Structures are given as C-alpha cells and as structure tokens.
Amino acid sequence: MANALSSQKERAFLVVEKESRRTSLEEFMRVYADKEDEYKYEWNAGIIEKTKRINQQQAIIQAVLFRTFATTKVFKEGGLLTAETDMHTSSEQLRRPDLAIYTKAQLDKMKVGEYQIAKWTAEVISENDNINHVQSKLQEYFDAGVEVVWQIFPNFKHVYVYTAVNQVQICSGDMICSTKSAFPDFEIKAKLIFEQLGLSIFSR
C-alpha cells in the first residue's frame, strides 16, 4: 500500500492551532489579510486556523519550483505561480496554499474581482502540520476544482503527487513529479526539488 502510505504519511505531526471564537469572513479579512508575523492564517467555517510559515530552507524549494515554472508554456502565456495567495475553496473556507498556479485567463478574471481556483497547488509539509488537517485540505482542494495537488516532504525528500484524493504517486530520486493533467510541461525530477537543501528541516 505505497509503503504503508510511506511510513504513515511521513510520521505526522503537530496540531494546527485554532482560535475557537467564531469569526466572520469580513473580520478575518480585516484583521488577518495583511498580518505580518510568523504564522499563515486561514479561515475555515468561522474558525481561524494558523500554522507556521515556511522556513528559509523550505523557501529554497519554492525558488526551485519558480525557476522550473519559468520554462513552461503557461508562464510564457502570462500565467502565475504564486505563494500563499487567498483562494476561496468554498463559501465557508479561505485557504492560502503554499504554492498555486493560475493561468492568464484566470488572472484576467481575478483583476475584475472574480476569485479563481488554482489548477495546481502544493503544500510544503513540516512538523507544524497535522496529518488530519493536511488530508482534510486535500479533499477540500479537489472538491473546489483543483486538478493536481503536491504534498512536499523536505526531510524525507518525497513528493506526493495527487490527481484525485484516492490517486497518488509518491515520487523520489529520479522519478518525475508531474502536473501533466493540468500543465503538461511543468514537471521536475524529485531529487532536483531537494538537492539544494542543507541540514534536515526537522529531526526524525
């Protein structure tokens, strides 16, 4: 079963912190939309969820993927790979994926205030992430219309490539991590995502 779902989903992790008081979307946007601290804030059915922002080594992964994206057709046509941008996955949920790709057509709609669902998202998974929370968001992304989701595990040098909640390929080494069903030419060997990392992101 994919190596027991690769060591029980790479041995996860700590609980996502939640503020129990119910908060309206309007209040969330007013207080947390531009809040600058060490956390990423998301809104889930009135509950504010906060997780640690990515660290500097994890940011290296983002840089590798940005450079890879710059070679693709969707980039050359005016598409965007962006980090932690608001994405309304439902009327009750606002997420900020670590990475997301939007096409030029989607960007044009965003300019006039139409929220769009990214075709591809990626989450860099760390010790701050709870496995139940991670999998709940995975379901949420596909329900919203995301076509491909990557879960990136830096310490284990694995990438889980989902094309549906129950369809996953675990990539490592020379295996190709692909977004083929969404963007045919956005792909990279798993080892290239991690090769510039130094020490382990967190201890095993």
PDB file of C-alpha atoms in Angstrom:
ATOM      1  CA  MET A   1       0.000   0.000   0.000  1.00  0.00           C
ATOM      2  CA  ALA A   2       2.552   2.555  -1.272  1.00  0.00           C
ATOM      3  CA  ASN A   3       4.995   1.653   1.535  1.00  0.00           C
ATOM      4  CA  ALA A   4       2.220   1.878   4.137  1.00  0.00           C
ATOM      5  CA  LEU A   5       1.458   5.293   2.646  1.00  0.00           C
ATOM      6  CA  SER A   6       5.183   5.967   3.026  1.00  0.00           C
ATOM      7  CA  SER A   7       5.656   5.482   6.751  1.00  0.00           C
ATOM      8  CA  GLN A   8       2.188   6.633   7.809  1.00  0.00           C
ATOM      9  CA  LYS A   9       2.373   9.798   5.777  1.00  0.00           C
ATOM     10  CA  GLU A  10       5.967  10.540   6.806  1.00  0.00           C
ATOM     11  CA  ARG A  11       5.110  10.419  10.537  1.00  0.00           C
ATOM     12  CA  ALA A  12       2.947  13.470  11.137  1.00  0.00           C
ATOM     13  CA  PHE A  13       2.873  15.948  13.074  1.00  0.00           C
ATOM     14  CA  LEU A  14       1.710  18.668  15.454  1.00  0.00           C
ATOM     15  CA  VAL A  15      -1.792  20.034  15.917  1.00  0.00           C
ATOM     16  CA  VAL A  16      -2.901  23.053  13.919  1.00  0.00           C
ATOM     17  CA  GLU A  17      -3.662  25.887  16.306  1.00  0.00           C
ATOM     18  CA  LYS A  18      -7.248  27.148  16.173  1.00  0.00           C
ATOM     19  CA  GLU A  19      -8.923  30.137  17.705  1.00  0.00           C
ATOM     20  CA  SER A  20     -12.224  28.787  18.998  1.00  0.00           C
ATOM     21  CA  ARG A  21     -14.192  32.038  18.750  1.00  0.00           C
ATOM     22  CA  ARG A  22     -16.252  32.199  15.561  1.00  0.00           C
ATOM     23  CA  THR A  23     -15.095  34.936  13.208  1.00  0.00           C
ATOM     24  CA  SER A  24     -16.844  36.301  10.143  1.00  0.00           C
ATOM     25  CA  LEU A  25     -15.012  36.365   6.825  1.00  0.00           C
ATOM     26  CA  GLU A  26     -15.201  40.168   6.904  1.00  0.00           C
ATOM     27  CA  GLU A  27     -13.489  40.301  10.294  1.00  0.00           C
ATOM     28  CA  PHE A  28     -10.922  37.730   9.195  1.00  0.00           C
ATOM     29  CA  MET A  29     -10.003  39.805   6.153  1.00  0.00           C
ATOM     30  CA  ARG A  30      -9.829  42.977   8.210  1.00  0.00           C
ATOM     31  CA  VAL A  31      -7.583  41.549  10.922  1.00  0.00           C
ATOM     32  CA  TYR A  32      -5.604  38.775   9.235  1.00  0.00           C
ATOM     33  CA  ALA A  33      -5.434  39.535   5.499  1.00  0.00           C
ATOM     34  CA  ASP A  34      -2.202  41.501   5.806  1.00  0.00           C
ATOM     35  CA  LYS A  35      -0.989  40.381   9.226  1.00  0.00           C
ATOM     36  CA  GLU A  36       2.789  40.129   9.283  1.00  0.00           C
ATOM     37  CA  ASP A  37       4.111  37.580  11.757  1.00  0.00           C
ATOM     38  CA  GLU A  38       5.469  34.022  11.783  1.00  0.00           C
ATOM     39  CA  TYR A  39       2.109  32.410  11.008  1.00  0.00           C
ATOM     40  CA  LYS A  40      -0.059  31.696   7.992  1.00  0.00           C
ATOM     41  CA  TYR A  41      -3.752  32.291   8.742  1.00  0.00           C
ATOM     42  CA  GLU A  42      -6.680  30.555   7.044  1.00  0.00           C
ATOM     43  CA  TRP A  43     -10.444  30.760   7.602  1.00  0.00           C
ATOM     44  CA  ASN A  44     -12.469  27.559   7.939  1.00  0.00           C
ATOM     45  CA  ALA A  45     -16.205  27.853   8.641  1.00  0.00           C
ATOM     46  CA  GLY A  46     -15.702  30.745  11.034  1.00  0.00           C
ATOM     47  CA  ILE A  47     -12.632  29.270  12.740  1.00  0.00           C
ATOM     48  CA  ILE A  48      -9.223  30.862  12.269  1.00  0.00           C
ATOM     49  CA  GLU A  49      -6.513  28.268  11.683  1.00  0.00           C
ATOM     50  CA  LYS A  50      -2.875  29.238  11.976  1.00  0.00           C
ATOM     51  CA  THR A  51       0.226  27.313  11.042  1.00  0.00           C
ATOM     52  CA  LYS A  52       3.873  28.297  10.943  1.00  0.00           C
ATOM     53  CA  ARG A  53       5.016  29.975   7.763  1.00  0.00           C
ATOM     54  CA  ILE A  54       7.642  28.117   5.773  1.00  0.00           C
ATOM     55  CA  ASN A  55      11.228  28.457   6.946  1.00  0.00           C
ATOM     56  CA  GLN A  56      14.206  29.586   4.890  1.00  0.00           C
ATOM     57  CA  GLN A  57      15.237  26.115   3.762  1.00  0.00           C
ATOM     58  CA  GLN A  58      11.720  25.363   2.628  1.00  0.00           C
ATOM     59  CA  ALA A  59      11.787  28.648   0.709  1.00  0.00           C
ATOM     60  CA  ILE A  60      14.602  27.142  -1.355  1.00  0.00           C
ATOM     61  CA  ILE A  61      12.099  24.569  -2.609  1.00  0.00           C
ATOM     62  CA  GLN A  62       9.815  27.390  -3.685  1.00  0.00           C
ATOM     63  CA  ALA A  63      12.681  29.025  -5.597  1.00  0.00           C
ATOM     64  CA  VAL A  64      13.442  25.772  -7.453  1.00  0.00           C
ATOM     65  CA  LEU A  65       9.810  25.421  -8.496  1.00  0.00           C
ATOM     66  CA  PHE A  66       9.571  29.067  -9.546  1.00  0.00           C
ATOM     67  CA  ARG A  67      12.555  28.584 -11.855  1.00  0.00           C
ATOM     68  CA  THR A  68      11.037  25.419 -13.280  1.00  0.00           C
ATOM     69  CA  PHE A  69       7.731  27.181 -13.863  1.00  0.00           C
ATOM     70  CA  ALA A  70       9.524  29.947 -15.798  1.00  0.00           C
ATOM     71  CA  THR A  71      10.270  27.427 -18.564  1.00  0.00           C
ATOM     72  CA  THR A  72       6.635  26.410 -19.095  1.00  0.00           C
ATOM     73  CA  LYS A  73       4.077  27.373 -21.699  1.00  0.00           C
ATOM     74  CA  VAL A  74       1.606  28.679 -19.102  1.00  0.00           C
ATOM     75  CA  PHE A  75       4.257  31.072 -17.763  1.00  0.00           C
ATOM     76  CA  LYS A  76       5.155  32.307 -21.251  1.00  0.00           C
ATOM     77  CA  GLU A  77       1.451  32.915 -21.912  1.00  0.00           C
ATOM     78  CA  GLY A  78       1.221  35.116 -18.830  1.00  0.00           C
ATOM     79  CA  GLY A  79       0.308  32.635 -16.088  1.00  0.00           C
ATOM     80  CA  LEU A  80       1.420  32.948 -12.488  1.00  0.00           C
ATOM     81  CA  LEU A  81       3.000  30.707  -9.857  1.00  0.00           C
ATOM     82  CA  THR A  82       2.337  32.407  -6.544  1.00  0.00           C
ATOM     83  CA  ALA A  83       2.802  31.763  -2.826  1.00  0.00           C
ATOM     84  CA  GLU A  84       0.171  31.953  -0.063  1.00  0.00           C
ATOM     85  CA  THR A  85      -2.449  33.741  -2.157  1.00  0.00           C
ATOM     86  CA  ASP A  86      -6.085  33.771  -0.995  1.00  0.00           C
ATOM     87  CA  MET A  87      -8.177  31.011  -2.559  1.00  0.00           C
ATOM     88  CA  HIS A  88     -11.861  30.610  -1.646  1.00  0.00           C
ATOM     89  CA  THR A  89     -12.366  26.847  -1.766  1.00  0.00           C
ATOM     90  CA  SER A  90     -15.999  27.299  -0.691  1.00  0.00           C
ATOM     91  CA  SER A  91     -18.278  29.956   0.767  1.00  0.00           C
ATOM     92  CA  GLU A  92     -17.099  28.804   4.202  1.00  0.00           C
ATOM     93  CA  GLN A  93     -13.381  28.371   3.588  1.00  0.00           C
ATOM     94  CA  LEU A  94     -10.490  30.593   2.574  1.00  0.00           C
ATOM     95  CA  ARG A  95      -7.161  28.892   2.072  1.00  0.00           C
ATOM     96  CA  ARG A  96      -3.662  30.111   1.264  1.00  0.00           C
ATOM     97  CA  PRO A  97      -1.797  27.250  -0.440  1.00  0.00           C
ATOM     98  CA  ASP A  98       1.968  27.383  -0.073  1.00  0.00           C
ATOM     99  CA  LEU A  99       2.130  27.458  -3.891  1.00  0.00           C
ATOM    100  CA  ALA A 100      -0.516  27.724  -6.603  1.00  0.00           C
ATOM    101  CA  ILE A 101      -0.627  28.176 -10.380  1.00  0.00           C
ATOM    102  CA  TYR A 102      -3.150  30.385 -12.182  1.00  0.00           C
ATOM    103  CA  THR A 103      -3.475  30.748 -15.950  1.00  0.00           C
ATOM    104  CA  LYS A 104      -3.534  34.056 -17.829  1.00  0.00           C
ATOM    105  CA  ALA A 105      -7.289  33.669 -18.348  1.00  0.00           C
ATOM    106  CA  GLN A 106      -7.760  33.215 -14.616  1.00  0.00           C
ATOM    107  CA  LEU A 107      -5.614  36.254 -13.836  1.00  0.00           C
ATOM    108  CA  ASP A 108      -7.770  38.360 -16.156  1.00  0.00           C
ATOM    109  CA  LYS A 109     -10.834  37.315 -14.171  1.00  0.00           C
ATOM    110  CA  MET A 110      -9.060  37.973 -10.870  1.00  0.00           C
ATOM    111  CA  LYS A 111      -8.348  41.534 -11.999  1.00  0.00           C
ATOM    112  CA  VAL A 112     -12.088  42.240 -12.075  1.00  0.00           C
ATOM    113  CA  GLY A 113     -12.729  40.642  -8.708  1.00  0.00           C
ATOM    114  CA  GLU A 114     -13.630  37.081  -9.684  1.00  0.00           C
ATOM    115  CA  TYR A 115     -11.985  34.617  -7.306  1.00  0.00           C
ATOM    116  CA  GLN A 116     -10.403  31.671  -9.085  1.00  0.00           C
ATOM    117  CA  ILE A 117      -9.440  28.141  -8.086  1.00  0.00           C
ATOM    118  CA  ALA A 118      -5.869  27.237  -8.947  1.00  0.00           C
ATOM    119  CA  LYS A 119      -5.414  24.222 -11.194  1.00  0.00           C
ATOM    120  CA  TRP A 120      -2.330  23.131  -9.231  1.00  0.00           C
ATOM    121  CA  THR A 121      -1.440  23.652  -5.588  1.00  0.00           C
ATOM    122  CA  ALA A 122       1.437  22.486  -3.425  1.00  0.00           C
ATOM    123  CA  GLU A 123       1.913  22.329   0.314  1.00  0.00           C
ATOM    124  CA  VAL A 124       5.357  22.024   1.911  1.00  0.00           C
ATOM    125  CA  ILE A 125       4.744  19.650   4.810  1.00  0.00           C
ATOM    126  CA  SER A 126       6.632  20.265   8.058  1.00  0.00           C
ATOM    127  CA  GLU A 127       6.488  19.308  11.722  1.00  0.00           C
ATOM    128  CA  ASN A 128       3.901  22.052  12.173  1.00  0.00           C
ATOM    129  CA  ASP A 129       1.318  20.194  10.084  1.00  0.00           C
ATOM    130  CA  ASN A 130      -1.247  17.786  11.472  1.00  0.00           C
ATOM    131  CA  ILE A 131      -1.939  14.804   9.219  1.00  0.00           C
ATOM    132  CA  ASN A 132      -5.719  15.055   9.597  1.00  0.00           C
ATOM    133  CA  HIS A 133      -5.601  18.748   8.714  1.00  0.00           C
ATOM    134  CA  VAL A 134      -3.386  18.059   5.694  1.00  0.00           C
ATOM    135  CA  GLN A 135      -5.726  15.381   4.363  1.00  0.00           C
ATOM    136  CA  SER A 136      -8.829  17.439   5.046  1.00  0.00           C
ATOM    137  CA  LYS A 137      -7.384  20.265   2.953  1.00  0.00           C
ATOM    138  CA  LEU A 138      -6.527  17.779   0.212  1.00  0.00           C
ATOM    139  CA  GLN A 139     -10.181  16.759  -0.015  1.00  0.00           C
ATOM    140  CA  GLU A 140     -11.220  20.392   0.125  1.00  0.00           C
ATOM    141  CA  TYR A 141      -8.927  21.347  -2.764  1.00  0.00           C
ATOM    142  CA  PHE A 142     -10.291  18.658  -5.059  1.00  0.00           C
ATOM    143  CA  ASP A 143     -13.876  19.439  -4.086  1.00  0.00           C
ATOM    144  CA  ALA A 144     -13.182  23.046  -5.086  1.00  0.00           C
ATOM    145  CA  GLY A 145     -11.847  22.090  -8.521  1.00  0.00           C
ATOM    146  CA  VAL A 146      -8.070  21.865  -8.114  1.00  0.00           C
ATOM    147  CA  GLU A 147      -6.752  19.339 -10.626  1.00  0.00           C
ATOM    148  CA  VAL A 148      -3.355  18.389  -9.156  1.00  0.00           C
ATOM    149  CA  VAL A 149      -2.058  18.676  -5.587  1.00  0.00           C
ATOM    150  CA  TRP A 150       1.527  18.122  -4.490  1.00  0.00           C
ATOM    151  CA  GLN A 151       2.448  17.439  -0.877  1.00  0.00           C
ATOM    152  CA  ILE A 152       6.180  18.035  -0.486  1.00  0.00           C
ATOM    153  CA  PHE A 153       8.059  16.375   2.391  1.00  0.00           C
ATOM    154  CA  PRO A 154      11.511  18.048   2.551  1.00  0.00           C
ATOM    155  CA  ASN A 155      13.016  15.939   5.329  1.00  0.00           C
ATOM    156  CA  PHE A 156      12.152  12.707   3.534  1.00  0.00           C
ATOM    157  CA  LYS A 157      12.727  14.023   0.003  1.00  0.00           C
ATOM    158  CA  HIS A 158       9.369  12.696  -1.146  1.00  0.00           C
ATOM    159  CA  VAL A 159       6.636  14.370  -3.182  1.00  0.00           C
ATOM    160  CA  TYR A 160       3.093  13.012  -3.100  1.00  0.00           C
ATOM    161  CA  VAL A 161       1.505  13.836  -6.458  1.00  0.00           C
ATOM    162  CA  TYR A 162      -2.291  13.640  -6.234  1.00  0.00           C
ATOM    163  CA  THR A 163      -4.578  13.740  -9.263  1.00  0.00           C
ATOM    164  CA  ALA A 164      -7.555  12.795  -7.057  1.00  0.00           C
ATOM    165  CA  VAL A 165      -7.970  12.160  -3.358  1.00  0.00           C
ATOM    166  CA  ASN A 166      -7.520   8.414  -3.942  1.00  0.00           C
ATOM    167  CA  GLN A 167      -4.975   8.645  -6.768  1.00  0.00           C
ATOM    168  CA  VAL A 168      -1.407   9.377  -5.688  1.00  0.00           C
ATOM    169  CA  GLN A 169       2.108   8.741  -6.926  1.00  0.00           C
ATOM    170  CA  ILE A 170       4.935   9.008  -4.395  1.00  0.00           C
ATOM    171  CA  CYS A 171       7.971  10.483  -6.150  1.00  0.00           C
ATOM    172  CA  SER A 172      11.584  10.390  -5.037  1.00  0.00           C
ATOM    173  CA  GLY A 173      15.045  10.356  -6.598  1.00  0.00           C
ATOM    174  CA  ASP A 174      14.937  10.334 -10.398  1.00  0.00           C
ATOM    175  CA  MET A 175      11.155   9.926 -10.552  1.00  0.00           C
ATOM    176  CA  ILE A 176       9.355  12.745 -12.380  1.00  0.00           C
ATOM    177  CA  CYS A 177       6.929  14.890 -10.386  1.00  0.00           C
ATOM    178  CA  SER A 178       4.378  15.976 -12.969  1.00  0.00           C
ATOM    179  CA  THR A 179       1.349  18.210 -13.294  1.00  0.00           C
ATOM    180  CA  LYS A 180       0.532  16.582 -16.623  1.00  0.00           C
ATOM    181  CA  SER A 181      -3.255  16.608 -16.274  1.00  0.00           C
ATOM    182  CA  ALA A 182      -3.176  20.368 -15.575  1.00  0.00           C
ATOM    183  CA  PHE A 183       0.024  21.668 -17.205  1.00  0.00           C
ATOM    184  CA  PRO A 184       1.790  19.139 -19.458  1.00  0.00           C
ATOM    185  CA  ASP A 185       5.243  20.758 -19.360  1.00  0.00           C
ATOM    186  CA  PHE A 186       5.501  21.607 -15.657  1.00  0.00           C
ATOM    187  CA  GLU A 187       7.496  18.686 -14.312  1.00  0.00           C
ATOM    188  CA  ILE A 188      10.735  18.071 -12.431  1.00  0.00           C
ATOM    189  CA  LYS A 189      12.734  15.178 -11.009  1.00  0.00           C
ATOM    190  CA  ALA A 190      12.051  14.798  -7.314  1.00  0.00           C
ATOM    191  CA  LYS A 191      15.733  14.945  -6.379  1.00  0.00           C
ATOM    192  CA  LEU A 192      16.102  18.337  -8.077  1.00  0.00           C
ATOM    193  CA  ILE A 193      13.484  19.820  -5.745  1.00  0.00           C
ATOM    194  CA  PHE A 194      15.600  18.926  -2.723  1.00  0.00           C
ATOM    195  CA  GLU A 195      19.211  18.916  -3.891  1.00  0.00           C
ATOM    196  CA  GLN A 196      19.971  22.464  -2.710  1.00  0.00           C
ATOM    197  CA  LEU A 197      18.759  21.814   0.836  1.00  0.00           C
ATOM    198  CA  GLY A 198      21.292  21.685   3.657  1.00  0.00           C
ATOM    199  CA  LEU A 199      20.532  20.151   7.011  1.00  0.00           C
ATOM    200  CA  SER A 200      17.293  18.282   7.674  1.00  0.00           C
ATOM    201  CA  ILE A 201      14.270  20.529   8.006  1.00  0.00           C
ATOM    202  CA  PHE A 202      13.318  18.808  11.252  1.00  0.00           C
ATOM    203  CA  SER A 203      14.636  15.850  13.197  1.00  0.00           C
ATOM    204  CA  ARG A 204      13.077  12.429  12.606  1.00  0.00           C
TER     205      ARG A 204
END
